[in-house]
Amino acid sequence: MAYTDQEVLAGLAEIVSEETGLPTDAVLLEKSFTDDLDIDSLSMMTIVTHAEDKFGVRIPDEDVKNLTTVGDAVTYITGAQA
Amino acid sequence: MSSVPDVVVTGLGATTPLGGDVATTWAAALAGESGARTLENDWAETYGIPVTFAAQIKVAPDQVLARPELKRMDPSTQYAMIATREAWADAGSPEVDGERLGAVVSSGIGGIWTTLDGWDTLRERGARRMLPMTVPMLMPNSPVAYVSLELGAQAGAHALVSACASGAEAIGYGVDMIRSGRADVVVAGGTEATIHPMPMAAFAASRTLSLRNDDPQGASRPYDVQRDGFVLGEGAGVVVLESAEHAAARGARVYARLAGVGLSADAYHITSPDPEGRGQVAAMRRALAEAGVAHHDVVHVNAHATSTKVGDLTETRSIRSVLGSDTDHVALSATKSMTGHLLGGAGALETIFAVKAVHERLAPPTINVTEPDPELEVPLVRDTPQKLPDGDIAAINNSFGFGGHNVALVVTSA
């Protein structure tokens, strides 16, 4: 089953919230993981691990560094489901 | 004025099978409550573990900590953080230069939940599902690392490991950090979270756990003739140690002095204490000598006393070897009768009990002693607390660990 952009954003927001303690409504498409959400590399890898599990996708390490914003991640995950 | 600073205790924190803080824990101990309960799980059926009870902490961490902390910290670290925050606030959150603030928090076993969860994940789901935080969660220095991070303790962060003596040894090392001039304030203690089926099965295999499944609250019974092993507990205790000068300068409330630290190793057997108690005697003598305390001032001992056949009496014989006829006016308390055995947390929690006993001049009871072992050579506080004398008094907290580690701490009235 493919997830919509909205579903991926909502699921990602839950994962980020669990990891950082930020409210889910702070996890917006335009937010930068590092600059806005203060997520370090280890936390980012934790979020990726949970996201792979939740959405049934594979996000190779070399692609993770290109995921600057939440929107980048949503686009990547939605595309990777295809 | 002495060039070696006096060390005082200015803050206390704990989360234990008796309560989520020191006040609740101490009140329950004075009331003679047991923290042991039947476990609400299927470990006995699933794994054949012969013990169905333990002394779990009373207040679960998810009622206290933020969700990201629960996910990033092994339970042993969670307990240490809860105890640290209480101790630090209790000390009045002292303002101290980070370079003069140390942290020493030990665990006897380390992040075993994380270790074993990680192994389960690997076997069941493969390496790709391993959480990136696994290593910083399982490492045995994780509790002290998080304490150091939280408080900005830069004078040093240490995690000494000596099995069931770890918490006491951590406090002893904290005292030494202040005495040697490396720090003015040290947060020190111990933590443990091992109520997991693997360590329970392993302790059961070593035949050291009580099998009194039909009576969990009566199972930990140090010095009773029917004792049959220890009760696995969990939790953490943390104290704030401070040079007397630093504490006085900021007008801090002082509970007691941590006046003497005695360490020794049996070099006898990997699990059994030296039956002659030579290492235990050496540790107590060294601690008393360092404290400069006369034997007749020792009015209370918080015993290691885990409720095993051999260990309990070896210790009381050692106490009599050290104190001689002055043993007759000692109030001996075995608080593991109520808390169970917190392993790496035990020595820290029992130091807190000794500090409270000296401060409030009240020795906590030993419960479940219906028929005292006839070979018990030290007067035991049974069932209800015992008043301690006025004037200058001293207490000893003994902690011994698998591997032959002996730690004696001497606490004196401020």
CSV table of C-alpha atoms in Angstrom, one decimal:
chain,number,residue,atom,x,y,z
A,1,MET,CA,0.0,0.0,0.0
A,2,ALA,CA,1.4,3.4,-1.0
A,3,TYR,CA,1.3,6.2,1.5
A,4,THR,CA,0.3,9.7,0.3
A,5,ASP,CA,2.5,12.8,0.9
A,6,GLN,CA,0.2,13.8,3.8
A,7,GLU,CA,0.5,10.3,5.4
A,8,VAL,CA,4.2,10.3,5.0
A,9,LEU,CA,4.5,13.8,6.6
A,10,ALA,CA,2.2,12.8,9.5
A,11,GLY,CA,4.2,9.5,10.1
A,12,LEU,CA,7.5,11.3,9.8
A,13,ALA,CA,6.3,14.0,12.2
A,14,GLU,CA,5.5,11.3,14.8
A,15,ILE,CA,8.9,9.7,14.4
A,16,VAL,CA,10.7,13.1,14.7
A,17,SER,CA,8.5,14.0,17.7
A,18,GLU,CA,9.4,10.7,19.5
A,19,GLU,CA,13.1,11.3,18.9
A,20,THR,CA,13.3,15.0,19.7
A,21,GLY,CA,10.4,15.8,21.9
A,22,LEU,CA,9.2,18.5,19.5
A,23,PRO,CA,5.4,18.7,18.9
A,24,THR,CA,4.3,17.0,15.7
A,25,ASP,CA,3.0,20.3,14.3
A,26,ALA,CA,6.5,21.8,14.4
A,27,VAL,CA,7.6,19.2,11.8
A,28,LEU,CA,6.7,21.2,8.7
A,29,LEU,CA,7.7,20.5,5.1
A,30,GLU,CA,10.0,23.5,4.9
A,31,LYS,CA,11.9,22.8,8.1
A,32,SER,CA,15.6,21.9,8.0
A,33,PHE,CA,16.4,18.8,10.1
A,34,THR,CA,19.7,20.3,11.3
A,35,ASP,CA,19.1,24.1,11.3
A,36,ASP,CA,15.4,24.2,12.4
A,37,LEU,CA,14.8,21.0,14.3
A,38,ASP,CA,18.3,20.7,15.8
A,39,ILE,CA,18.7,17.0,14.8
A,40,ASP,CA,22.3,15.7,15.0
A,41,SER,CA,23.6,13.0,12.7
A,42,LEU,CA,23.0,10.1,15.1
A,43,SER,CA,19.4,11.2,15.6
A,44,MET,CA,19.0,11.6,11.9
A,45,MET,CA,20.1,8.0,11.4
A,46,THR,CA,17.7,6.9,14.1
A,47,ILE,CA,14.8,8.7,12.3
A,48,VAL,CA,15.9,7.1,9.1
A,49,THR,CA,15.9,3.6,10.7
A,50,HIS,CA,12.4,4.2,12.0
A,51,ALA,CA,11.1,5.7,8.7
A,52,GLU,CA,12.4,2.7,6.8
A,53,ASP,CA,10.6,0.4,9.1
A,54,LYS,CA,7.3,2.4,9.1
A,55,PHE,CA,7.1,3.0,5.3
A,56,GLY,CA,8.8,-0.1,4.1
A,57,VAL,CA,11.4,1.7,2.1
A,58,ARG,CA,15.2,1.7,1.9
A,59,ILE,CA,17.1,5.0,2.3
A,60,PRO,CA,20.8,4.4,1.6
A,61,ASP,CA,23.3,6.4,3.7
A,62,GLU,CA,24.5,8.3,0.5
A,63,ASP,CA,21.0,9.6,0.0
A,64,VAL,CA,20.4,10.6,3.6
A,65,LYS,CA,22.9,13.5,3.3
A,66,ASN,CA,20.7,15.0,0.6
A,67,LEU,CA,17.6,15.1,2.8
A,68,THR,CA,18.0,18.6,4.1
A,69,THR,CA,14.4,19.4,4.8
A,70,VAL,CA,11.4,17.5,6.0
A,71,GLY,CA,9.9,18.0,2.5
A,72,ASP,CA,13.0,16.4,0.9
A,73,ALA,CA,12.4,13.3,3.1
A,74,VAL,CA,8.7,13.2,2.3
A,75,THR,CA,9.4,13.4,-1.4
A,76,TYR,CA,12.1,10.7,-1.2
A,77,ILE,CA,10.0,8.3,0.8
A,78,THR,CA,6.9,8.8,-1.4
A,79,GLY,CA,9.1,8.2,-4.5
A,80,ALA,CA,10.8,5.2,-3.0
A,81,GLN,CA,7.5,3.4,-2.5
A,82,ALA,CA,6.9,3.2,-6.2
B,1,MET,CA,43.4,24.2,58.9
B,2,SER,CA,43.8,20.8,57.3
B,3,SER,CA,45.1,20.9,53.7
B,4,VAL,CA,42.8,17.9,52.9
B,5,PRO,CA,39.2,19.1,52.6
B,6,ASP,CA,36.5,17.6,54.7
B,7,VAL,CA,33.7,16.2,52.5
B,8,VAL,CA,30.0,16.7,53.3
B,9,VAL,CA,26.8,15.4,51.8
B,10,THR,CA,24.5,18.2,50.7
B,11,GLY,CA,22.0,16.5,48.4
B,12,LEU,CA,20.2,13.1,48.1
B,13,GLY,CA,18.2,11.5,45.3
B,14,ALA,CA,16.8,8.1,44.6
B,15,THR,CA,14.3,6.0,42.8
B,16,THR,CA,13.8,2.6,44.4
B,17,PRO,CA,11.4,-0.3,44.9
B,18,LEU,CA,10.1,1.7,47.9
B,19,GLY,CA,9.5,5.0,46.2
B,20,GLY,CA,10.2,7.4,43.4
B,21,ASP,CA,12.3,9.7,45.7
B,22,VAL,CA,14.3,9.8,48.9
B,23,ALA,CA,11.5,11.0,51.1
B,24,THR,CA,9.0,8.3,50.0
B,25,THR,CA,11.7,5.6,50.1
B,26,TRP,CA,12.9,6.6,53.6
B,27,ALA,CA,9.4,6.8,55.0
B,28,ALA,CA,8.6,3.3,53.6
B,29,ALA,CA,11.9,2.0,55.0
B,30,LEU,CA,11.1,3.3,58.5
B,31,ALA,CA,7.7,1.8,58.2
B,32,GLY,CA,9.2,-1.6,57.4
B,33,GLU,CA,7.6,-2.0,54.0
B,34,SER,CA,8.8,-4.5,51.4
B,35,GLY,CA,9.3,-3.5,47.7
B,36,ALA,CA,9.2,-7.1,46.4
B,37,ARG,CA,6.3,-8.2,44.3
B,38,THR,CA,5.3,-11.0,42.0
B,39,LEU,CA,6.3,-10.1,38.4
B,40,GLU,CA,3.4,-9.5,36.0
B,41,ASN,CA,4.9,-11.4,33.1
B,42,ASP,CA,5.3,-14.9,31.6
B,43,TRP,CA,9.0,-15.3,32.2
B,44,ALA,CA,8.5,-18.4,34.4
B,45,GLU,CA,6.3,-20.1,31.8
B,46,THR,CA,8.2,-19.0,28.7
B,47,TYR,CA,11.8,-19.5,29.9
B,48,GLY,CA,11.4,-21.8,32.9
B,49,ILE,CA,12.9,-19.2,35.3
B,50,PRO,CA,12.4,-20.6,38.8
B,51,VAL,CA,11.9,-17.2,40.5
B,52,THR,CA,8.7,-15.3,39.8
B,53,PHE,CA,9.2,-12.1,41.8
B,54,ALA,CA,11.6,-9.1,42.2
B,55,ALA,CA,11.7,-5.6,43.7
B,56,GLN,CA,10.9,-3.4,40.7
B,57,ILE,CA,11.1,0.4,41.1
B,58,LYS,CA,7.9,1.9,42.4
B,59,VAL,CA,7.5,4.8,40.0
B,60,ALA,CA,8.1,4.0,36.4
B,61,PRO,CA,10.4,6.3,34.4
B,62,ASP,CA,7.7,7.1,31.9
B,63,GLN,CA,5.9,9.0,34.6
B,64,VAL,CA,9.0,11.2,35.2
B,65,LEU,CA,11.1,11.6,32.1
B,66,ALA,CA,10.4,13.1,28.7
B,67,ARG,CA,9.7,10.7,25.8
B,68,PRO,CA,13.0,11.4,23.9
B,69,GLU,CA,14.9,10.6,27.2
B,70,LEU,CA,13.1,7.2,27.5
B,71,LYS,CA,14.1,6.4,23.9
B,72,ARG,CA,17.7,7.5,24.2
B,73,MET,CA,18.6,6.1,27.6
B,74,ASP,CA,18.9,2.5,28.8
B,75,PRO,CA,16.7,2.0,31.9
B,76,SER,CA,19.9,2.1,34.1
B,77,THR,CA,20.6,5.6,32.8
B,78,GLN,CA,17.0,6.7,33.2
B,79,TYR,CA,17.1,5.7,36.9
B,80,ALA,CA,20.4,7.5,37.4
B,81,MET,CA,19.0,10.7,35.8
B,82,ILE,CA,15.9,10.6,38.0
B,83,ALA,CA,18.1,10.3,41.1
B,84,THR,CA,20.6,12.9,39.9
B,85,ARG,CA,17.9,15.5,39.3
B,86,GLU,CA,16.4,15.0,42.7
B,87,ALA,CA,19.8,15.1,44.4
B,88,TRP,CA,20.9,18.2,42.6
B,89,ALA,CA,17.7,20.1,43.4
B,90,ASP,CA,17.9,18.8,47.0
B,91,ALA,CA,21.4,20.4,47.2
B,92,GLY,CA,20.0,23.7,46.1
B,93,SER,CA,21.3,23.4,42.5
B,94,PRO,CA,24.7,24.7,43.6
B,95,GLU,CA,26.5,27.2,41.4
B,96,VAL,CA,29.8,25.7,40.6
B,97,ASP,CA,32.4,26.1,37.8
B,98,GLY,CA,32.0,23.1,35.5
B,99,GLU,CA,35.7,22.4,35.8
B,100,ARG,CA,35.3,22.0,39.6
B,101,LEU,CA,32.3,19.7,39.3
B,102,GLY,CA,32.8,15.9,38.9
B,103,ALA,CA,30.4,13.0,38.3
B,104,VAL,CA,30.9,9.4,39.4
B,105,VAL,CA,28.0,7.1,38.7
B,106,SER,CA,28.4,3.4,38.4
B,107,SER,CA,26.4,0.4,37.3
B,108,GLY,CA,27.3,-3.2,38.2
B,109,ILE,CA,26.1,-4.7,35.0
B,110,GLY,CA,25.5,-1.8,32.5
B,111,GLY,CA,22.9,-1.3,29.8
B,112,ILE,CA,21.8,-4.9,29.6
B,113,TRP,CA,18.3,-4.2,28.4
B,114,THR,CA,19.7,-2.3,25.4
B,115,THR,CA,22.4,-5.0,24.8
B,116,LEU,CA,19.8,-7.8,24.8
B,117,ASP,CA,17.2,-5.8,22.8
B,118,GLY,CA,19.9,-5.1,20.2
B,119,TRP,CA,20.8,-8.7,20.0
B,120,ASP,CA,17.1,-9.6,19.5
B,121,THR,CA,16.8,-7.0,16.8
B,122,LEU,CA,19.8,-8.3,15.0
B,123,ARG,CA,18.8,-11.9,15.0
B,124,GLU,CA,15.1,-11.2,14.2
B,125,ARG,CA,15.4,-8.3,11.7
B,126,GLY,CA,19.0,-7.9,10.7
B,127,ALA,CA,21.7,-5.2,11.0
B,128,ARG,CA,19.7,-2.6,9.0
B,129,ARG,CA,17.2,-2.3,11.9
B,130,MET,CA,19.8,-1.8,14.6
B,131,LEU,CA,19.2,1.6,16.2
B,132,PRO,CA,22.1,4.0,15.8
B,133,MET,CA,21.9,4.9,19.5
B,134,THR,CA,22.6,1.4,20.7
B,135,VAL,CA,26.2,1.7,21.6
B,136,PRO,CA,25.9,5.0,23.6
B,137,MET,CA,22.9,3.4,25.4
B,138,LEU,CA,24.5,0.1,26.3
B,139,MET,CA,28.0,1.3,27.4
B,140,PRO,CA,28.4,1.1,31.2
B,141,ASN,CA,29.6,4.7,31.4
B,142,SER,CA,26.3,5.9,29.8
B,143,PRO,CA,24.6,6.9,33.1
B,144,VAL,CA,27.6,9.0,34.2
B,145,ALA,CA,28.0,10.4,30.7
B,146,TYR,CA,24.4,11.7,30.7
B,147,VAL,CA,24.8,13.1,34.3
B,148,SER,CA,28.0,14.9,33.2
B,149,LEU,CA,26.2,16.3,30.1
B,150,GLU,CA,23.2,17.4,32.1
B,151,LEU,CA,25.2,19.2,34.8
B,152,GLY,CA,28.2,20.3,32.8
B,153,ALA,CA,30.5,18.3,35.0
B,154,GLN,CA,33.9,18.7,33.5
B,155,ALA,CA,36.3,17.8,36.3
B,156,GLY,CA,35.9,14.2,35.3
B,157,ALA,CA,33.1,11.6,34.7
B,158,HIS,CA,33.9,8.2,36.0
B,159,ALA,CA,32.1,4.8,36.1
B,160,LEU,CA,33.9,2.4,38.4
B,161,VAL,CA,32.7,-1.1,38.2
B,162,SER,CA,32.9,-3.5,41.2
B,163,ALA,CA,29.6,-5.5,40.9
B,164,CYS,CA,27.5,-5.0,44.0
B,165,ALA,CA,30.0,-2.6,45.5
B,166,SER,CA,29.9,-0.3,42.5
B,167,GLY,CA,27.6,2.4,44.0
B,168,ALA,CA,29.6,2.7,47.2
B,169,GLU,CA,32.9,2.7,45.3
B,170,ALA,CA,31.6,5.5,43.1
B,171,ILE,CA,30.8,7.6,46.2
B,172,GLY,CA,34.2,6.7,47.6
B,173,TYR,CA,35.9,7.9,44.4
B,174,GLY,CA,33.9,11.1,44.5
B,175,VAL,CA,35.2,11.7,48.1
B,176,ASP,CA,38.7,11.2,46.8
B,177,MET,CA,38.2,13.6,43.9
B,178,ILE,CA,37.4,16.3,46.4
B,179,ARG,CA,40.1,15.4,48.8
B,180,SER,CA,42.7,15.4,46.1
B,181,GLY,CA,41.7,18.8,45.0
B,182,ARG,CA,40.3,17.8,41.6
B,183,ALA,CA,36.8,19.0,42.3
B,184,ASP,CA,34.7,21.0,44.8
B,185,VAL,CA,31.5,19.3,44.2
B,186,VAL,CA,30.9,15.7,42.9
B,187,VAL,CA,27.6,14.0,42.0
B,188,ALA,CA,28.1,10.3,42.9
B,189,GLY,CA,26.1,7.2,43.1
B,190,GLY,CA,25.0,3.9,41.5
B,191,THR,CA,22.2,2.5,39.3
B,192,GLU,CA,21.0,-0.8,38.1
B,193,ALA,CA,18.2,-2.1,35.8
B,194,THR,CA,18.6,-5.8,35.4
B,195,ILE,CA,15.1,-7.2,36.1
B,196,HIS,CA,15.2,-8.9,32.7
B,197,PRO,CA,14.8,-12.6,32.1
B,198,MET,CA,18.4,-13.3,31.1
B,199,PRO,CA,20.1,-11.9,34.2
B,200,MET,CA,17.3,-13.3,36.4
B,201,ALA,CA,17.9,-16.8,34.8
B,202,ALA,CA,21.7,-16.3,35.3
B,203,PHE,CA,21.4,-15.3,39.0
B,204,ALA,CA,19.0,-18.2,39.5
B,205,ALA,CA,21.6,-20.5,37.8
B,206,SER,CA,24.2,-19.4,40.3
B,207,ARG,CA,21.7,-20.5,43.1
B,208,THR,CA,21.9,-17.1,44.8
B,209,LEU,CA,18.3,-15.9,44.4
B,210,SER,CA,15.6,-16.6,46.9
B,211,LEU,CA,13.0,-19.1,45.6
B,212,ARG,CA,10.3,-18.0,48.0
B,213,ASN,CA,7.7,-17.5,45.2
B,214,ASP,CA,4.7,-17.9,47.5
B,215,ASP,CA,5.9,-15.0,49.7
B,216,PRO,CA,7.8,-12.3,47.8
B,217,GLN,CA,7.6,-9.7,50.6
B,218,GLY,CA,9.0,-12.2,53.1
B,219,ALA,CA,11.7,-13.5,50.8
B,220,SER,CA,14.5,-11.0,51.6
B,221,ARG,CA,15.3,-12.0,55.3
B,222,PRO,CA,18.9,-11.3,56.2
B,223,TYR,CA,20.0,-13.0,59.4
B,224,ASP,CA,16.8,-15.1,59.6
B,225,VAL,CA,17.5,-18.8,59.9
B,226,GLN,CA,15.2,-19.4,57.0
B,227,ARG,CA,16.9,-17.1,54.5
B,228,ASP,CA,17.5,-18.7,51.2
B,229,GLY,CA,19.0,-16.1,48.9
B,230,PHE,CA,18.7,-12.5,47.7
B,231,VAL,CA,15.8,-10.7,46.0
B,232,LEU,CA,16.7,-9.0,42.8
B,233,GLY,CA,16.0,-5.3,43.0
B,234,GLU,CA,16.6,-2.2,40.8
B,235,GLY,CA,16.9,1.5,41.0
B,236,ALA,CA,19.4,4.2,41.7
B,237,GLY,CA,20.8,6.4,44.4
B,238,VAL,CA,22.8,9.6,44.0
B,239,VAL,CA,24.4,12.0,46.5
B,240,VAL,CA,25.9,15.4,46.1
B,241,LEU,CA,29.3,15.5,47.8
B,242,GLU,CA,30.9,18.8,48.5
B,243,SER,CA,34.0,20.2,50.2
B,244,ALA,CA,32.9,21.5,53.6
B,245,GLU,CA,34.4,24.8,52.7
B,246,HIS,CA,32.4,25.1,49.5
B,247,ALA,CA,29.2,24.0,51.3
B,248,ALA,CA,29.7,26.5,54.1
B,249,ALA,CA,30.4,29.4,51.7
B,250,ARG,CA,27.1,29.0,50.0
B,251,GLY,CA,25.2,28.2,53.2
B,252,ALA,CA,24.2,24.7,52.1
B,253,ARG,CA,22.3,22.4,54.3
B,254,VAL,CA,24.6,19.6,55.4
B,255,TYR,CA,23.2,16.1,56.1
B,256,ALA,CA,26.4,14.5,57.3
B,257,ARG,CA,30.1,14.2,56.7
B,258,LEU,CA,31.5,11.4,54.4
B,259,ALA,CA,34.5,11.0,56.6
B,260,GLY,CA,36.2,7.8,55.6
B,261,VAL,CA,36.5,5.5,52.6
B,262,GLY,CA,38.0,2.0,52.9
B,263,LEU,CA,38.7,-0.2,50.0
B,264,SER,CA,40.1,-3.7,49.7
B,265,ALA,CA,40.0,-6.8,47.6
B,266,ASP,CA,39.7,-10.4,48.9
B,267,ALA,CA,41.8,-12.0,46.1
B,268,TYR,CA,40.2,-15.2,47.4
B,269,HIS,CA,37.3,-16.4,45.1
B,270,ILE,CA,35.3,-15.0,42.2
B,271,THR,CA,32.0,-15.1,44.1
B,272,SER,CA,32.4,-16.3,47.7
B,273,PRO,CA,33.7,-13.9,50.3
B,274,ASP,CA,36.8,-14.8,52.2
B,275,PRO,CA,35.4,-16.8,55.1
B,276,GLU,CA,37.9,-15.2,57.4
B,277,GLY,CA,36.5,-11.8,56.3
B,278,ARG,CA,40.1,-10.4,56.0
B,279,GLY,CA,39.2,-8.0,53.1
B,280,GLN,CA,36.0,-6.8,54.8
B,281,VAL,CA,37.9,-6.1,58.0
B,282,ALA,CA,40.6,-4.3,56.1
B,283,ALA,CA,38.1,-2.1,54.3
B,284,MET,CA,36.3,-1.1,57.6
B,285,ARG,CA,39.6,-0.5,59.4
B,286,ARG,CA,40.9,1.7,56.6
B,287,ALA,CA,37.6,3.7,56.5
B,288,LEU,CA,37.6,4.2,60.2
B,289,ALA,CA,41.3,5.2,60.3
B,290,GLU,CA,40.8,7.7,57.5
B,291,ALA,CA,37.7,9.2,59.3
B,292,GLY,CA,39.6,9.4,62.6
B,293,VAL,CA,36.6,7.8,64.3
B,294,ALA,CA,36.9,6.0,67.6
B,295,HIS,CA,35.2,2.6,67.7
B,296,HIS,CA,32.9,3.6,70.5
B,297,ASP,CA,31.5,6.4,68.3
B,298,VAL,CA,30.2,3.8,65.7
B,299,VAL,CA,26.6,3.4,66.6
B,300,HIS,CA,25.1,2.1,63.4
B,301,VAL,CA,26.1,-0.2,60.5
B,302,ASN,CA,24.1,-0.5,57.3
B,303,ALA,CA,25.1,-4.0,56.4
B,304,HIS,CA,25.7,-5.4,52.9
B,305,ALA,CA,23.6,-8.4,54.1
B,306,THR,CA,21.9,-9.8,51.0
B,307,SER,CA,20.0,-12.6,52.7
B,308,THR,CA,22.4,-15.4,51.7
B,309,LYS,CA,23.5,-18.2,54.1
B,310,VAL,CA,27.2,-17.5,54.0
B,311,GLY,CA,27.5,-13.8,53.2
B,312,ASP,CA,25.4,-12.4,56.1
B,313,LEU,CA,27.4,-14.0,58.9
B,314,THR,CA,30.8,-13.4,57.3
B,315,GLU,CA,30.1,-9.7,57.5
B,316,THR,CA,28.8,-9.7,61.1
B,317,ARG,CA,31.9,-11.6,62.2
B,318,SER,CA,34.0,-9.0,60.4
B,319,ILE,CA,32.2,-6.2,62.1
B,320,ARG,CA,33.0,-7.8,65.5
B,321,SER,CA,36.6,-8.3,64.5
B,322,VAL,CA,36.9,-4.6,63.8
B,323,LEU,CA,34.8,-3.1,66.7
B,324,GLY,CA,35.4,-5.7,69.4
B,325,SER,CA,33.2,-5.1,72.4
B,326,ASP,CA,32.1,-1.8,71.0
B,327,THR,CA,30.0,-4.0,68.6
B,328,ASP,CA,27.5,-4.4,71.5
B,329,HIS,CA,26.1,-0.8,71.1
B,330,VAL,CA,25.9,-0.9,67.3
B,331,ALA,CA,22.4,-0.8,65.7
B,332,LEU,CA,22.7,-3.1,62.7
B,333,SER,CA,20.3,-2.6,59.8
B,334,ALA,CA,19.9,-4.8,56.7
B,335,THR,CA,17.8,-2.6,54.5
B,336,LYS,CA,17.9,-5.1,51.6
B,337,SER,CA,15.2,-6.9,53.6
B,338,MET,CA,12.9,-4.1,52.3
B,339,THR,CA,14.5,-2.9,49.0
B,340,GLY,CA,15.8,-6.1,47.6
B,341,HIS,CA,19.3,-6.0,46.2
B,342,LEU,CA,19.9,-3.1,43.8
B,343,LEU,CA,23.3,-4.6,42.7
B,344,GLY,CA,25.2,-1.5,41.4
B,345,GLY,CA,22.6,0.8,43.0
B,346,ALA,CA,22.8,-0.9,46.4
B,347,GLY,CA,25.9,0.8,47.8
B,348,ALA,CA,24.6,4.2,46.9
B,349,LEU,CA,21.1,3.7,48.2
B,350,GLU,CA,22.5,2.3,51.4
B,351,THR,CA,24.8,5.2,51.8
B,352,ILE,CA,21.8,7.4,51.6
B,353,PHE,CA,20.1,5.3,54.3
B,354,ALA,CA,23.2,5.7,56.5
B,355,VAL,CA,23.3,9.4,55.9
B,356,LYS,CA,19.6,9.7,56.8
B,357,ALA,CA,20.1,7.5,59.8
B,358,VAL,CA,22.9,9.8,61.1
B,359,HIS,CA,21.1,13.0,60.2
B,360,GLU,CA,17.8,11.9,61.8
B,361,ARG,CA,19.4,9.7,64.4
B,362,LEU,CA,17.2,6.9,63.5
B,363,ALA,CA,18.4,3.4,62.3
B,364,PRO,CA,15.9,1.8,59.8
B,365,PRO,CA,14.6,-1.7,60.6
B,366,THR,CA,15.4,-5.1,59.3
B,367,ILE,CA,12.2,-6.9,58.4
B,368,ASN,CA,11.3,-10.6,58.1
B,369,VAL,CA,13.6,-11.8,60.9
B,370,THR,CA,11.2,-14.2,62.7
B,371,GLU,CA,14.0,-16.3,64.1
B,372,PRO,CA,17.5,-14.7,64.2
B,373,ASP,CA,20.4,-16.8,63.2
B,374,PRO,CA,22.0,-17.9,66.5
B,375,GLU,CA,25.4,-17.0,65.1
B,376,LEU,CA,24.5,-13.4,64.6
B,377,GLU,CA,27.0,-11.5,66.7
B,378,VAL,CA,25.8,-7.9,66.2
B,379,PRO,CA,22.6,-6.3,67.8
B,380,LEU,CA,20.0,-6.1,65.0
B,381,VAL,CA,17.4,-3.5,64.5
B,382,ARG,CA,14.2,-5.5,63.9
B,383,ASP,CA,10.8,-4.4,62.7
B,384,THR,CA,10.8,-0.8,64.0
B,385,PRO,CA,13.4,2.0,63.7
B,386,GLN,CA,15.8,2.4,66.6
B,387,LYS,CA,16.8,5.8,68.0
B,388,LEU,CA,20.5,6.6,67.7
B,389,PRO,CA,22.3,8.5,70.5
B,390,ASP,CA,22.9,12.3,70.6
B,391,GLY,CA,26.3,13.8,70.3
B,392,ASP,CA,29.0,12.9,67.8
B,393,ILE,CA,28.1,9.6,66.1
B,394,ALA,CA,29.4,7.6,63.2
B,395,ALA,CA,27.9,5.0,60.9
B,396,ILE,CA,29.4,2.5,58.5
B,397,ASN,CA,28.0,1.4,55.2
B,398,ASN,CA,29.4,-1.9,53.9
B,399,SER,CA,29.2,-2.9,50.3
B,400,PHE,CA,30.7,-6.1,48.9
B,401,GLY,CA,30.7,-7.4,45.3
B,402,PHE,CA,31.3,-10.5,43.3
B,403,GLY,CA,34.9,-10.5,42.5
B,404,GLY,CA,36.0,-9.9,46.1
B,405,HIS,CA,35.5,-6.1,46.1
B,406,ASN,CA,35.0,-4.6,49.6
B,407,VAL,CA,34.0,-1.0,50.2
B,408,ALA,CA,33.3,0.6,53.6
B,409,LEU,CA,32.2,4.2,53.9
B,410,VAL,CA,32.1,6.0,57.2
B,411,VAL,CA,29.4,8.7,57.7
B,412,THR,CA,29.6,11.0,60.7
B,413,SER,CA,27.3,13.6,62.1
B,414,ALA,CA,28.0,17.1,60.7
